PDB file of C-alpha atoms in Angstrom:
ATOM      1  CA  MET A  25     -64.656  23.892  65.966  1.00 47.00           C
ATOM      2  CA  GLU A  26     -68.119  22.688  67.047  1.00 53.00           C
ATOM      3  CA  HIS A  27     -71.130  24.739  66.274  1.00 61.00           C
ATOM      4  CA  PRO A  28     -73.736  25.617  68.783  1.00 78.00           C
ATOM      5  CA  ALA A  29     -76.039  23.095  67.148  1.00 79.00           C
ATOM      6  CA  ASP A  30     -73.776  20.439  68.532  1.00 92.00           C
ATOM      7  CA  PHE A  31     -74.253  21.923  72.031  1.00 96.00           C
ATOM      8  CA  ALA A  32     -76.574  21.066  74.679  1.00 97.00           C
ATOM      9  CA  ARG A  33     -77.671  21.897  78.269  1.00 98.00           C
ATOM     10  CA  LEU A  34     -77.385  19.483  81.186  1.00 99.00           C
ATOM     11  CA  HIS A  35     -79.450  19.793  84.555  1.00 99.00           C
ATOM     12  CA  ALA A  36     -78.401  17.357  87.029  1.00 99.00           C
ATOM     13  CA  ARG A  37     -79.362  16.555  90.692  1.00 99.00           C
ATOM     14  CA  ILE A  38     -76.870  14.375  92.603  1.00 99.00           C
ATOM     15  CA  GLU A  39     -77.990  12.519  95.886  1.00 99.00           C
ATOM     16  CA  GLY A  40     -75.937  10.725  98.459  1.00 98.00           C
ATOM     17  CA  ARG A  41     -73.240  11.974 100.668  1.00 98.00           C
ATOM     18  CA  VAL A  42     -72.418  14.828  98.465  1.00 98.00           C
ATOM     19  CA  GLN A  43     -72.267  17.843 100.742  1.00 98.00           C
ATOM     20  CA  GLY A  44     -69.332  18.771 102.928  1.00 97.00           C
ATOM     21  CA  VAL A  45     -66.959  16.440 100.922  1.00 98.00           C
ATOM     22  CA  GLY A  46     -65.625  18.891  98.146  1.00 98.00           C
ATOM     23  CA  PHE A  47     -68.450  17.866  95.557  1.00 98.00           C
ATOM     24  CA  ARG A  48     -68.923  21.642  94.458  1.00 98.00           C
ATOM     25  CA  ALA A  49     -65.145  22.296  93.973  1.00 98.00           C
ATOM     26  CA  TYR A  50     -64.698  18.840  92.228  1.00 99.00           C
ATOM     27  CA  THR A  51     -67.608  19.693  89.849  1.00 99.00           C
ATOM     28  CA  LEU A  52     -66.093  23.161  89.210  1.00 99.00           C
ATOM     29  CA  ARG A  53     -62.721  21.672  88.303  1.00 98.00           C
ATOM     30  CA  GLN A  54     -64.268  18.929  86.119  1.00 99.00           C
ATOM     31  CA  ALA A  55     -66.502  21.488  84.253  1.00 99.00           C
ATOM     32  CA  ARG A  56     -63.729  23.990  83.645  1.00 98.00           C
ATOM     33  CA  GLN A  57     -61.451  21.013  82.470  1.00 98.00           C
ATOM     34  CA  LEU A  58     -64.061  20.030  80.118  1.00 98.00           C
ATOM     35  CA  GLY A  59     -64.696  23.758  78.759  1.00 98.00           C
ATOM     36  CA  LEU A  60     -68.267  23.944  80.037  1.00 99.00           C
ATOM     37  CA  THR A  61     -70.230  26.862  81.384  1.00 98.00           C
ATOM     38  CA  GLY A  62     -72.853  26.941  84.064  1.00 99.00           C
ATOM     39  CA  TRP A  63     -72.914  26.561  87.757  1.00 99.00           C
ATOM     40  CA  VAL A  64     -73.063  24.066  90.683  1.00 99.00           C
ATOM     41  CA  ARG A  65     -74.685  24.600  94.118  1.00 99.00           C
ATOM     42  CA  ASN A  66     -75.824  22.675  97.303  1.00 98.00           C
ATOM     43  CA  ARG A  67     -79.487  22.270  97.751  1.00 98.00           C
ATOM     44  CA  TRP A  68     -81.348  22.576 100.971  1.00 97.00           C
ATOM     45  CA  ASP A  69     -82.416  18.992 100.744  1.00 98.00           C
ATOM     46  CA  GLY A  70     -78.794  17.784 100.968  1.00 98.00           C
ATOM     47  CA  SER A  71     -78.445  17.127  97.195  1.00 98.00           C
ATOM     48  CA  VAL A  72     -76.162  19.033  94.786  1.00 99.00           C
ATOM     49  CA  GLU A  73     -77.553  20.595  91.642  1.00 99.00           C
ATOM     50  CA  VAL A  74     -75.664  21.211  88.408  1.00 99.00           C
ATOM     51  CA  VAL A  75     -76.581  23.203  85.270  1.00 99.00           C
ATOM     52  CA  ALA A  76     -73.936  23.055  82.465  1.00 99.00           C
ATOM     53  CA  GLU A  77     -73.899  23.986  78.825  1.00 98.00           C
ATOM     54  CA  GLY A  78     -71.407  23.103  76.143  1.00 97.00           C
ATOM     55  CA  PRO A  79     -70.494  20.416  73.649  1.00 97.00           C
ATOM     56  CA  LYS A  80     -72.775  17.245  74.023  1.00 97.00           C
ATOM     57  CA  GLY A  81     -69.899  14.973  74.394  1.00 97.00           C
ATOM     58  CA  ALA A  82     -68.195  17.050  77.153  1.00 98.00           C
ATOM     59  CA  LEU A  83     -71.517  17.114  78.926  1.00 99.00           C
ATOM     60  CA  GLU A  84     -71.826  13.420  78.733  1.00 98.00           C
ATOM     61  CA  ASP A  85     -68.348  13.138  80.112  1.00 99.00           C
ATOM     62  CA  LEU A  86     -69.288  15.479  83.106  1.00 99.00           C
ATOM     63  CA  ALA A  87     -72.425  13.314  83.730  1.00 98.00           C
ATOM     64  CA  ARG A  88     -70.243  10.238  84.091  1.00 98.00           C
ATOM     65  CA  ARG A  89     -67.741  12.088  86.552  1.00 98.00           C
ATOM     66  CA  LEU A  90     -70.749  13.254  88.662  1.00 99.00           C
ATOM     67  CA  LYS A  91     -71.750   9.682  89.126  1.00 98.00           C
ATOM     68  CA  VAL A  92     -68.220   9.051  90.748  1.00 96.00           C
ATOM     69  CA  GLY A  93     -67.540  12.527  92.611  1.00 97.00           C
ATOM     70  CA  PRO A  94     -64.625  13.244  94.632  1.00 97.00           C
ATOM     71  CA  SER A  95     -62.953  10.530  96.999  1.00 96.00           C
ATOM     72  CA  ALA A  96     -64.918  11.519 100.023  1.00 97.00           C
ATOM     73  CA  ALA A  97     -68.346  11.335  98.364  1.00 98.00           C
ATOM     74  CA  TYR A  98     -70.781   8.619  98.178  1.00 98.00           C
ATOM     75  CA  VAL A  99     -73.108   9.092  95.297  1.00 98.00           C
ATOM     76  CA  THR A 100     -76.441   7.104  95.436  1.00 98.00           C
ATOM     77  CA  HIS A 101     -78.304   8.746  92.563  1.00 98.00           C
ATOM     78  CA  VAL A 102     -77.789  11.113  89.687  1.00 98.00           C
ATOM     79  CA  GLU A 103     -80.773  12.456  87.925  1.00 98.00           C
ATOM     80  CA  VAL A 104     -79.904  14.107  84.425  1.00 98.00           C
ATOM     81  CA  GLN A 105     -82.213  16.005  82.244  1.00 98.00           C
ATOM     82  CA  TRP A 106     -81.263  17.243  78.927  1.00 98.00           C
ATOM     83  CA  ALA A 107     -82.280  20.644  77.348  1.00 97.00           C
ATOM     84  CA  PRO A 108     -81.480  22.717  74.176  1.00 95.00           C
ATOM     85  CA  TYR A 109     -78.341  24.995  74.491  1.00 95.00           C
ATOM     86  CA  GLN A 110     -79.307  28.406  75.581  1.00 94.00           C
ATOM     87  CA  GLY A 111     -75.947  30.220  75.833  1.00 93.00           C
ATOM     88  CA  GLU A 112     -76.802  31.808  79.205  1.00 94.00           C
ATOM     89  CA  PHE A 113     -73.339  31.492  80.931  1.00 96.00           C
ATOM     90  CA  SER A 114     -70.005  32.910  80.236  1.00 96.00           C
ATOM     91  CA  ALA A 115     -68.095  30.729  82.816  1.00 98.00           C
ATOM     92  CA  PHE A 116     -68.713  27.957  85.233  1.00 99.00           C
ATOM     93  CA  THR A 117     -69.228  29.095  88.833  1.00 98.00           C
ATOM     94  CA  VAL A 118     -70.326  27.835  92.350  1.00 98.00           C
ATOM     95  CA  ARG A 119     -73.540  29.408  93.472  1.00 97.00           C
ATOM     96  CA  SER A 120     -74.993  29.969  96.945  1.00 94.00           C
ATOM     97  CA  THR A 121     -77.203  27.020  98.416  1.00 91.00           C
ATOM     98  CA  GLY A 122     -80.559  27.182  97.058  1.00 84.00           C
TER      99      GLY A 122
END
């Protein structure tokens, strides 16, 4: 089993046609499939924001999947920032728009 030292935190902002196309549900499914914790939400500026924690390899996989998105989405830009693992979350959830 991986140790928390192998874990990290990803903070991503996804731009394009990413609201009203199932992007949050897609991200929720992908993150849970990868065993990650954190959240996804729509932002008032039309982007989608994701904070996820877990094994670095799984987070890198999620970042690749965010660049694709669900079939109805058109992703134009993904900004990813990395931070140390904090162990803040117990599950992956959808949050209210912020």
